[in-house]
Short mmCIF file of C-alpha atoms in Angstrom, two decimals:
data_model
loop_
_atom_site.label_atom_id
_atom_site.label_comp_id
_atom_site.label_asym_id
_atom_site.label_seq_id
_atom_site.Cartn_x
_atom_site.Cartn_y
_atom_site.Cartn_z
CA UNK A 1 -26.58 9.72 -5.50
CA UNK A 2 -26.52 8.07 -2.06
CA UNK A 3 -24.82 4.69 -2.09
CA UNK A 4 -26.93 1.77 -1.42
CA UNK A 5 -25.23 -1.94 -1.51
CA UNK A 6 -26.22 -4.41 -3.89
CA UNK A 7 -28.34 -6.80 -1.99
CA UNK A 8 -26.80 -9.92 -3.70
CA UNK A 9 -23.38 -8.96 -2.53
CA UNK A 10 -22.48 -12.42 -0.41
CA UNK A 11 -23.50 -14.74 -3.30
CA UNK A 12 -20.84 -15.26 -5.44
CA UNK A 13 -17.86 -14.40 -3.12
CA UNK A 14 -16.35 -17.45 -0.65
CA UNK A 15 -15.09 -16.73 2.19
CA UNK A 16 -12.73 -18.87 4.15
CA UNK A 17 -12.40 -19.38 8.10
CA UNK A 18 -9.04 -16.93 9.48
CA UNK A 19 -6.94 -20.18 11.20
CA UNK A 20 -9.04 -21.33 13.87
CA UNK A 21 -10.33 -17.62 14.56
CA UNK A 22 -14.39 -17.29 14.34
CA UNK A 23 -13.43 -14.51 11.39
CA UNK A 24 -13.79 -15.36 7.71
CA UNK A 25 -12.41 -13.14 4.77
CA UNK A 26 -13.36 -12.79 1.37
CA UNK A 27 -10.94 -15.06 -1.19
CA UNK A 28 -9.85 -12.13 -2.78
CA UNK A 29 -9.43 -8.74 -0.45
CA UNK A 30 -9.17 -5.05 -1.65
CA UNK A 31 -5.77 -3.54 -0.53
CA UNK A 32 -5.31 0.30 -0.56
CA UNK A 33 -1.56 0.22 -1.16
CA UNK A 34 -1.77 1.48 -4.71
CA UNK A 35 -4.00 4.23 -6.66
CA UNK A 36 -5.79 5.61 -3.82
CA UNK A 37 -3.91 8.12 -2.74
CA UNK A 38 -4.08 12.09 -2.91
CA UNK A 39 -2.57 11.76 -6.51
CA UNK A 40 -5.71 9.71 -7.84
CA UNK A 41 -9.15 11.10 -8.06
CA UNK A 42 -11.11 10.42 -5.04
CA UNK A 43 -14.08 9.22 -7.30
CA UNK A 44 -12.07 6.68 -8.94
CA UNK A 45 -11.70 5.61 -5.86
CA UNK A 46 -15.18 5.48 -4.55
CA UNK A 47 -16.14 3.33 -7.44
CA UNK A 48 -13.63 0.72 -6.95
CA UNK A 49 -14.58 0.50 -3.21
CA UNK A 50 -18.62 0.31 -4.06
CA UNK A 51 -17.87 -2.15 -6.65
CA UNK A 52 -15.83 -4.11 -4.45
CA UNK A 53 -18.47 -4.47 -1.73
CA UNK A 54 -20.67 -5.25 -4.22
CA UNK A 55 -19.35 -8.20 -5.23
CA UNK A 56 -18.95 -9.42 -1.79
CA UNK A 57 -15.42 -8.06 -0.84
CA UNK A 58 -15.56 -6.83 2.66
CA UNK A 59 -12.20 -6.75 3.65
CA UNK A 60 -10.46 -3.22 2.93
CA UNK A 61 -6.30 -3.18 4.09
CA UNK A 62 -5.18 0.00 4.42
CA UNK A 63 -1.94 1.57 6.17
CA UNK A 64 -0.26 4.60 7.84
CA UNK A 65 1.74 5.30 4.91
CA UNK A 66 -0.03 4.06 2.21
CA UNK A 67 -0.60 6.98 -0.59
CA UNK A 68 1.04 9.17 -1.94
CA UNK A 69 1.20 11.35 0.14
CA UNK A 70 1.63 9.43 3.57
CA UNK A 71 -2.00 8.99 5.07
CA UNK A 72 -3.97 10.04 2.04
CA UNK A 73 -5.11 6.67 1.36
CA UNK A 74 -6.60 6.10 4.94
CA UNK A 75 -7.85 9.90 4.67
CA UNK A 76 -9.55 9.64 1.39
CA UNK A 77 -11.03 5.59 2.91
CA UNK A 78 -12.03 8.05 5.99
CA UNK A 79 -14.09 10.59 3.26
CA UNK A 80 -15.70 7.30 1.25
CA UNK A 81 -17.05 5.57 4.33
CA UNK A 82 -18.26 8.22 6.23
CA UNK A 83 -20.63 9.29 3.13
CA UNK A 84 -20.97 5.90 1.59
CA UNK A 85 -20.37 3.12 4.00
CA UNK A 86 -21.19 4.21 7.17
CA UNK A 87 -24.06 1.86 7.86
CA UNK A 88 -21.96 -1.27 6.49
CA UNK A 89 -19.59 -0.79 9.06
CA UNK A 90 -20.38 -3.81 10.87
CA UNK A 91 -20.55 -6.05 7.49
CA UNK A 92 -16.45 -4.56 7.09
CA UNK A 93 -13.06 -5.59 8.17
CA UNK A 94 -11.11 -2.26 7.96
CA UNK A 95 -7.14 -3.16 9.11
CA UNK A 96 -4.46 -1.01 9.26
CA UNK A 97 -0.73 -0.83 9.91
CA UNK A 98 2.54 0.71 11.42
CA UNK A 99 6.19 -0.26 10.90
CA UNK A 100 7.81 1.96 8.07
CA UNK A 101 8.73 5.22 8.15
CA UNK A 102 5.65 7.73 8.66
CA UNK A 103 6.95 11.33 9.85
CA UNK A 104 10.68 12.17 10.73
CA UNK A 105 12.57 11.48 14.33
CA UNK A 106 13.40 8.45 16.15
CA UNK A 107 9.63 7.77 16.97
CA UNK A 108 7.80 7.18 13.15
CA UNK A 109 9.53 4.20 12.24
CA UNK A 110 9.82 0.68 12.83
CA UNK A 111 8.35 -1.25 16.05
CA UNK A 112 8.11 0.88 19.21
CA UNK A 113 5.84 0.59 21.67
CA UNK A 114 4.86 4.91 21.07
CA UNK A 115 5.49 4.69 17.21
CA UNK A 116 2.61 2.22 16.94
CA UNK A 117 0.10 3.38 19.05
CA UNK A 118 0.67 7.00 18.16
CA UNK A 119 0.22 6.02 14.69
CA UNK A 120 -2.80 3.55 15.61
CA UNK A 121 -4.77 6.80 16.77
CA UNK A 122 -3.46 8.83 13.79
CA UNK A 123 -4.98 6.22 11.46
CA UNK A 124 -8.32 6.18 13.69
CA UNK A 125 -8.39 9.91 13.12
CA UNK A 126 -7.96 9.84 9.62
CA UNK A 127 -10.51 7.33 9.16
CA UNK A 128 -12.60 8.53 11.18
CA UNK A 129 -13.09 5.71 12.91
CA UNK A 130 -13.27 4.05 16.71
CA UNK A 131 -11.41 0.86 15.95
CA UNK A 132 -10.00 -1.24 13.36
CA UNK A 133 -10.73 -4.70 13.08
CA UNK A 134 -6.97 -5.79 12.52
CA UNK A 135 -4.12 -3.80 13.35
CA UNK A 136 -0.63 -5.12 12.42
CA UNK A 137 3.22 -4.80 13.17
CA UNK A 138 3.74 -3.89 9.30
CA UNK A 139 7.83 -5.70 9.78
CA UNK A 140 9.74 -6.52 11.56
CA UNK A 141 12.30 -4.17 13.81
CA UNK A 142 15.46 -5.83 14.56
CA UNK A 143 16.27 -3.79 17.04
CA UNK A 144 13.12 -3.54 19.54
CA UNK A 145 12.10 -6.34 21.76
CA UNK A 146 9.83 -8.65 20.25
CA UNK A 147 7.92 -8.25 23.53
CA UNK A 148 7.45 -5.10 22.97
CA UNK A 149 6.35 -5.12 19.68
CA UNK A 150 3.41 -6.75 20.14
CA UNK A 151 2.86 -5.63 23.75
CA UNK A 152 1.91 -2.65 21.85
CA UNK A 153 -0.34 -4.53 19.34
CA UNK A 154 -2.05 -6.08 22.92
CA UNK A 155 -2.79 -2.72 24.76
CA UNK A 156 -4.58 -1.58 21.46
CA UNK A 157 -6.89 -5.06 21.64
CA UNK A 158 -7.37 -4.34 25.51
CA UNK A 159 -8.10 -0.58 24.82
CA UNK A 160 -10.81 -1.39 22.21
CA UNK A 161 -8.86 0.33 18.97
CA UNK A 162 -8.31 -2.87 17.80
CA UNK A 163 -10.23 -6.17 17.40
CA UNK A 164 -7.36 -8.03 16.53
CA UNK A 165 -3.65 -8.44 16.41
CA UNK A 166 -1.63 -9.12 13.28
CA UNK A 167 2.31 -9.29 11.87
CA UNK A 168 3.48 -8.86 7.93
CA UNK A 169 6.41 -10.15 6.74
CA UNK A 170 8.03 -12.05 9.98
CA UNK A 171 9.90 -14.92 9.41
CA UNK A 172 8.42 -18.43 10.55
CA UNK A 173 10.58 -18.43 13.95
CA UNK A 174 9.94 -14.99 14.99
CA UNK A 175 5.92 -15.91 14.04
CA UNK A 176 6.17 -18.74 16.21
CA UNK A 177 7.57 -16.24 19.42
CA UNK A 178 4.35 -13.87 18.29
CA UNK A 179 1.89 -17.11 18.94
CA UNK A 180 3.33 -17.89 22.07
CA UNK A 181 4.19 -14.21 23.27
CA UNK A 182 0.96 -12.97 22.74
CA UNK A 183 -0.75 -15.81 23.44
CA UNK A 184 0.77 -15.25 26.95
CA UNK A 185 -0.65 -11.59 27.22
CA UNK A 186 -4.48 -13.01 26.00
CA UNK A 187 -4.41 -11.90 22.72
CA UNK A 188 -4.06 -14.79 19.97
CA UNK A 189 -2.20 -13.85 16.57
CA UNK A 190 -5.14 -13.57 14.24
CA UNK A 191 -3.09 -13.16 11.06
CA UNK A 192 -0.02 -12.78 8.96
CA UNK A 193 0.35 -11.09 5.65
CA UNK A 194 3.18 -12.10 3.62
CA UNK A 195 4.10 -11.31 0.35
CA UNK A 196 3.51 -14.59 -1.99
CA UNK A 197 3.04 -15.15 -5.62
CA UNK A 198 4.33 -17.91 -8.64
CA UNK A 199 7.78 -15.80 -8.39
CA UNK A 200 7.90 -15.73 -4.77
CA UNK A 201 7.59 -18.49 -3.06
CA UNK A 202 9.53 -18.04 0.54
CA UNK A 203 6.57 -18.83 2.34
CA UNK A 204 6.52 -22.56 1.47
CA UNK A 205 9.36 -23.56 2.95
CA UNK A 206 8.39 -23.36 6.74
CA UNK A 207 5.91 -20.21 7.05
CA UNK A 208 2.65 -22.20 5.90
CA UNK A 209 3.65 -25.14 8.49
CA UNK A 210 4.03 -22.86 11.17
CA UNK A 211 0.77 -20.89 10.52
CA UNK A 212 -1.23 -24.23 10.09
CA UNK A 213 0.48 -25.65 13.45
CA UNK A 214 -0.51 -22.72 15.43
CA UNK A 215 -4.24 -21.81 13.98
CA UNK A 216 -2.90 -18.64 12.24
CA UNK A 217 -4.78 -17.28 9.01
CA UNK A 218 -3.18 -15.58 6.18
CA UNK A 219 -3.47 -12.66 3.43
CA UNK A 220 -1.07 -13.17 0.87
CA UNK A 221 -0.35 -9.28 -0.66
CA UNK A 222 1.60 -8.38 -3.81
CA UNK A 223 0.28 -12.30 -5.53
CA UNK A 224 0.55 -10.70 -8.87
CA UNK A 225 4.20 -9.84 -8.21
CA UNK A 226 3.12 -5.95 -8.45
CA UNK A 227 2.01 -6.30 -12.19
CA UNK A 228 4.67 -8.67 -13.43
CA UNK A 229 2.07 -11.73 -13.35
CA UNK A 230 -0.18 -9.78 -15.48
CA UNK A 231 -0.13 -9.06 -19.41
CA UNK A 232 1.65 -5.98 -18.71
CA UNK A 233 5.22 -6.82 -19.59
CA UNK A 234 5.12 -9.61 -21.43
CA UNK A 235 6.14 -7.20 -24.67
CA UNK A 236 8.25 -4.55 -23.31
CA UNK A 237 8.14 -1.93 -19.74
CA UNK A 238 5.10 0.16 -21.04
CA UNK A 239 5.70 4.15 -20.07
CA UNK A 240 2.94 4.20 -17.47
CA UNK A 241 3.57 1.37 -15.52
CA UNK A 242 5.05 0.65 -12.11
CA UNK A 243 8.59 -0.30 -13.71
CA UNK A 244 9.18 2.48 -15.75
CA UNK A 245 8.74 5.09 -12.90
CA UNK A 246 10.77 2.78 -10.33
CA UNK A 247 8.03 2.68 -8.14
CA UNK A 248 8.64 0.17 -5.70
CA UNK A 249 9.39 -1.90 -8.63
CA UNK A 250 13.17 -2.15 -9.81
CA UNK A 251 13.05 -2.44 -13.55
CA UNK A 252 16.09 -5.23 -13.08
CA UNK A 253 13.11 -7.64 -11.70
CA UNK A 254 12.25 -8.20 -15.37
CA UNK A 255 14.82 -10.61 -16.38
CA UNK A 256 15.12 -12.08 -19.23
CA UNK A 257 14.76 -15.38 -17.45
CA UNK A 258 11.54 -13.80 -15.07
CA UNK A 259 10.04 -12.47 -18.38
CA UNK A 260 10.47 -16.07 -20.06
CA UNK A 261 8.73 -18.21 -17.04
CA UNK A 262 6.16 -15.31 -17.14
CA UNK A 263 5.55 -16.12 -20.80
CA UNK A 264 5.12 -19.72 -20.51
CA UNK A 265 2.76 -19.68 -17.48
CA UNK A 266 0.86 -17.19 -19.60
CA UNK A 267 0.82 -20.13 -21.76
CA UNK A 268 -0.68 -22.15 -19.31
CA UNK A 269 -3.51 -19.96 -18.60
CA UNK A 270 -4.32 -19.58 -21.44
CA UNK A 271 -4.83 -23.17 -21.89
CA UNK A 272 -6.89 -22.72 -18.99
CA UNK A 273 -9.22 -20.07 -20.25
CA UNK A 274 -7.67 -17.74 -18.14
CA UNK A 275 -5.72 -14.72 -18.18
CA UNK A 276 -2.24 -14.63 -16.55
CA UNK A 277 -3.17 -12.55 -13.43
CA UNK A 278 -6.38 -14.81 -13.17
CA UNK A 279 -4.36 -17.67 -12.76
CA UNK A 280 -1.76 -16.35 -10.39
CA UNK A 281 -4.66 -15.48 -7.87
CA UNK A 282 -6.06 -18.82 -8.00
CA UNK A 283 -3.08 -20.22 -7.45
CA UNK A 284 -2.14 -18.54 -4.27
CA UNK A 285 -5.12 -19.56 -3.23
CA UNK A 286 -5.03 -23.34 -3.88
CA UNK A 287 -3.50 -24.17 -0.38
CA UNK A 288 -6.23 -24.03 2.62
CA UNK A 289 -4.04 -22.11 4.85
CA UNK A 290 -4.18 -19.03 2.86
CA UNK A 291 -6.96 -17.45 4.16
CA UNK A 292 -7.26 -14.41 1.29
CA UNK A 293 -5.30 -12.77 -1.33
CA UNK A 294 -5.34 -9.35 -1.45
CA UNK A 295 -5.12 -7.42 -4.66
CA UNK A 296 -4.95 -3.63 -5.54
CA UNK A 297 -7.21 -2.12 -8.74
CA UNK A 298 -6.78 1.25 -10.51
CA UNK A 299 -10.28 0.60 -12.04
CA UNK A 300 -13.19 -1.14 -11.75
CA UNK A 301 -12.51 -3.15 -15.29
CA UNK A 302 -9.67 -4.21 -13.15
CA UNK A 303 -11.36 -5.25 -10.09
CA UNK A 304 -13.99 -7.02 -12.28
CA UNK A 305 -11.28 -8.69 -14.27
CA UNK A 306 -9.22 -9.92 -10.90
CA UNK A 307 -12.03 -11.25 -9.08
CA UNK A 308 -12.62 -13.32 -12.25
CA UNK A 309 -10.24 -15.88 -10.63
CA UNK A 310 -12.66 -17.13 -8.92
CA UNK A 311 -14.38 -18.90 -11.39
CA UNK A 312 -11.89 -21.49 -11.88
CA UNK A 313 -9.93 -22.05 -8.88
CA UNK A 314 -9.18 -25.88 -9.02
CA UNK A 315 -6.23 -27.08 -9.99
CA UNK A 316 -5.27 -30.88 -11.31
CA UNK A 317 -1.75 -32.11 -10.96
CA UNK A 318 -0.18 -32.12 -14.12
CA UNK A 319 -1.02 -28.34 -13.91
CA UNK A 320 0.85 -28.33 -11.03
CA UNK A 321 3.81 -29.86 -11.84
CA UNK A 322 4.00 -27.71 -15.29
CA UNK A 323 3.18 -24.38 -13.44
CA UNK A 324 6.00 -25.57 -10.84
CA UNK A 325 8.88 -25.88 -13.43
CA UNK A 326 8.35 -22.30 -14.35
CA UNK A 327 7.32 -20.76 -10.47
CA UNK A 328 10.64 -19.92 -9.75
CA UNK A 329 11.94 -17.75 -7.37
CA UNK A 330 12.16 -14.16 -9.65
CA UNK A 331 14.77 -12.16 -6.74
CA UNK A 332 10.96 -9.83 -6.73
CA UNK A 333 10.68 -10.25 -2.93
CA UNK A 334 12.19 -6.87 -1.84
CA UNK A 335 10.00 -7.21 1.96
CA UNK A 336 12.95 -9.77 2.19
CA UNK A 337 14.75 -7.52 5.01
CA UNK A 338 12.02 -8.14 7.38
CA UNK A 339 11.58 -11.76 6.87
CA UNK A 340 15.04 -12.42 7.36
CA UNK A 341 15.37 -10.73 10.97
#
């Protein structure tokens, strides 16, 4: 049956100003990282995308690599929007990105100039698509130039494959020579996309200042510490799960200590009427300079369930101060490498 969008799709979901861009985002964004890939069913798929836009999520974050395999993700994206979105594409930010490894040899990794705008038109081509509306430098390469780093990111803004320029994971100094580098070439730093959540906090201590200072929004991605911020583990490292096939996701992050703070800001949520992963997106979100949070779903019940959040997003301070005694820093933040160049 032919798609057709729900035609109350933008009144429930906020959507908050990108720095001091004219682009807003949704509060919560759908990120492709996870469980669309050539391993999942390409239906499953398409119903967590339709449901998404449906509830007013119109920001889909996507990758080279993401999958598995490598590409699948943006291939089976291409497949869903050419037979189901196709005459949304204007109400859609579609982003993409380049920095880890994509095919073997010196050129389809990292943060050179022909890595990322080989892979930019790879990604087009698999998406079947003329331009992205964000492209990013996925980390950072401590080896290449900065300049040329997002040189690259420039000449696909000036060659109309991009509509904007973004970084993931850069530290606050090297974000600061992105703002004034590009700034110098014409082409502002839209966005960054760090990794943030209750047991990850690295961005608070000079990232946020920087990104309000210089009109810079954010996406925070992995704000449910891939799972751990859920009901998942609080009894054990269930069979299926992320952990217990190593998947990105050392089984040593679940500490006896992580696993205890988890439990008690369970606790809190609870208190709060709601769930554990509930609560962790809302808080991510409490501080005006994050822009969105992106979150992944294997099912719509999952979607449904995340985007819940949004129902209670405030936040007094005595639930502040008792969510901050147990938001500790879990060791979860393995994009760490990049950050610290």
């Amino acid at each position: 049956m032919p798609y057709l969008a729900a035609s109350d799709r933008y009144e429930a979901m906020p959507y908050r100003r990108c720095g001091r861009s004219g682009v807003k985002l949704p509060a919560i964004s759908l990120g492709l990282w996870q469980n669309f890939g050539g391993d999942r069913p390409i239906e499953t798929s398409r119903a967590i995308l339709r449901r998404a836009f449906d509830l007013g999520i119109t920001h889909f974050d996507l990758a080279n690599n993401y999958g598995p395999p490598y590409g699948s993700a943006e291939t089976n994206f291409g497949r869903i929007l050419a037979e189901d979105f196709r005459p949304y594409r204007d109400e859609l930010v579609i982003s993409s990105k380049a920095g880890y490894d994509m095919w073997p040899g010196p050129y389809g990794d990292w943060g050179s100039r022909k890595y990322l705008l080989a892979s930019l038109d790879q990604s087009l081509g698999r998406m079947g698509l003329d331009y992205v509306d964000i492209f990013y430098s996925h980390r950072a390469d401590p080896e290449t130039p900065l300049e040329e780093t997002l040189g690259a990111l420039d000449t696909a803004v000036r060659q109309g494959k991009a509509l904007y320029a973004g970084v993931s994971s850069y530290s606050a100094r090297r974000t600061e020579e992105a703002v004034r580098i590009l700034g110098d070439l014409g082409t502002p730093l839209l966005i960054h996309q760090p990794s943030y959540s209750l047991l990850n906090r690295w961005i608070e201590t000079d990232l946020l200042d920087v990104l309000g200072r210089e009109g810079v929004g954010s996406i925070v991605f992995s704000p449910l510490a891939q799972g751990m911020l859920t009901d998942r583990y609080l009894g054990g490292i269930p069979e299926d799960s992320r952990a217990a096939r190593d998947d990105s996701f050392s089984p040593g992050m679940l500490s006896d200590e992580n696993l205890e703070h988890v439990r008690a800001l369970n606790d809190i949520a609870g208190r709060r009427g709601q769930s554990l992963a509930q609560m962790a997106l809302a808080w991510t979100l409490r501080d005006e300079r994050v822009t969105s949070a992106l979150v992944g779903a294997s099912s719509v019940a999952q979607l449904e369930q995340n985007l819940a959040a949004l129902e209670r997003l405030d936040f007094d301070a005595e639930e502040l101060a008792e969510i901050d005694r147990f938001a500790q820093e879990g060791a979860v933040n393995i994009w760490a490498p990049s950050s610290d160049v």
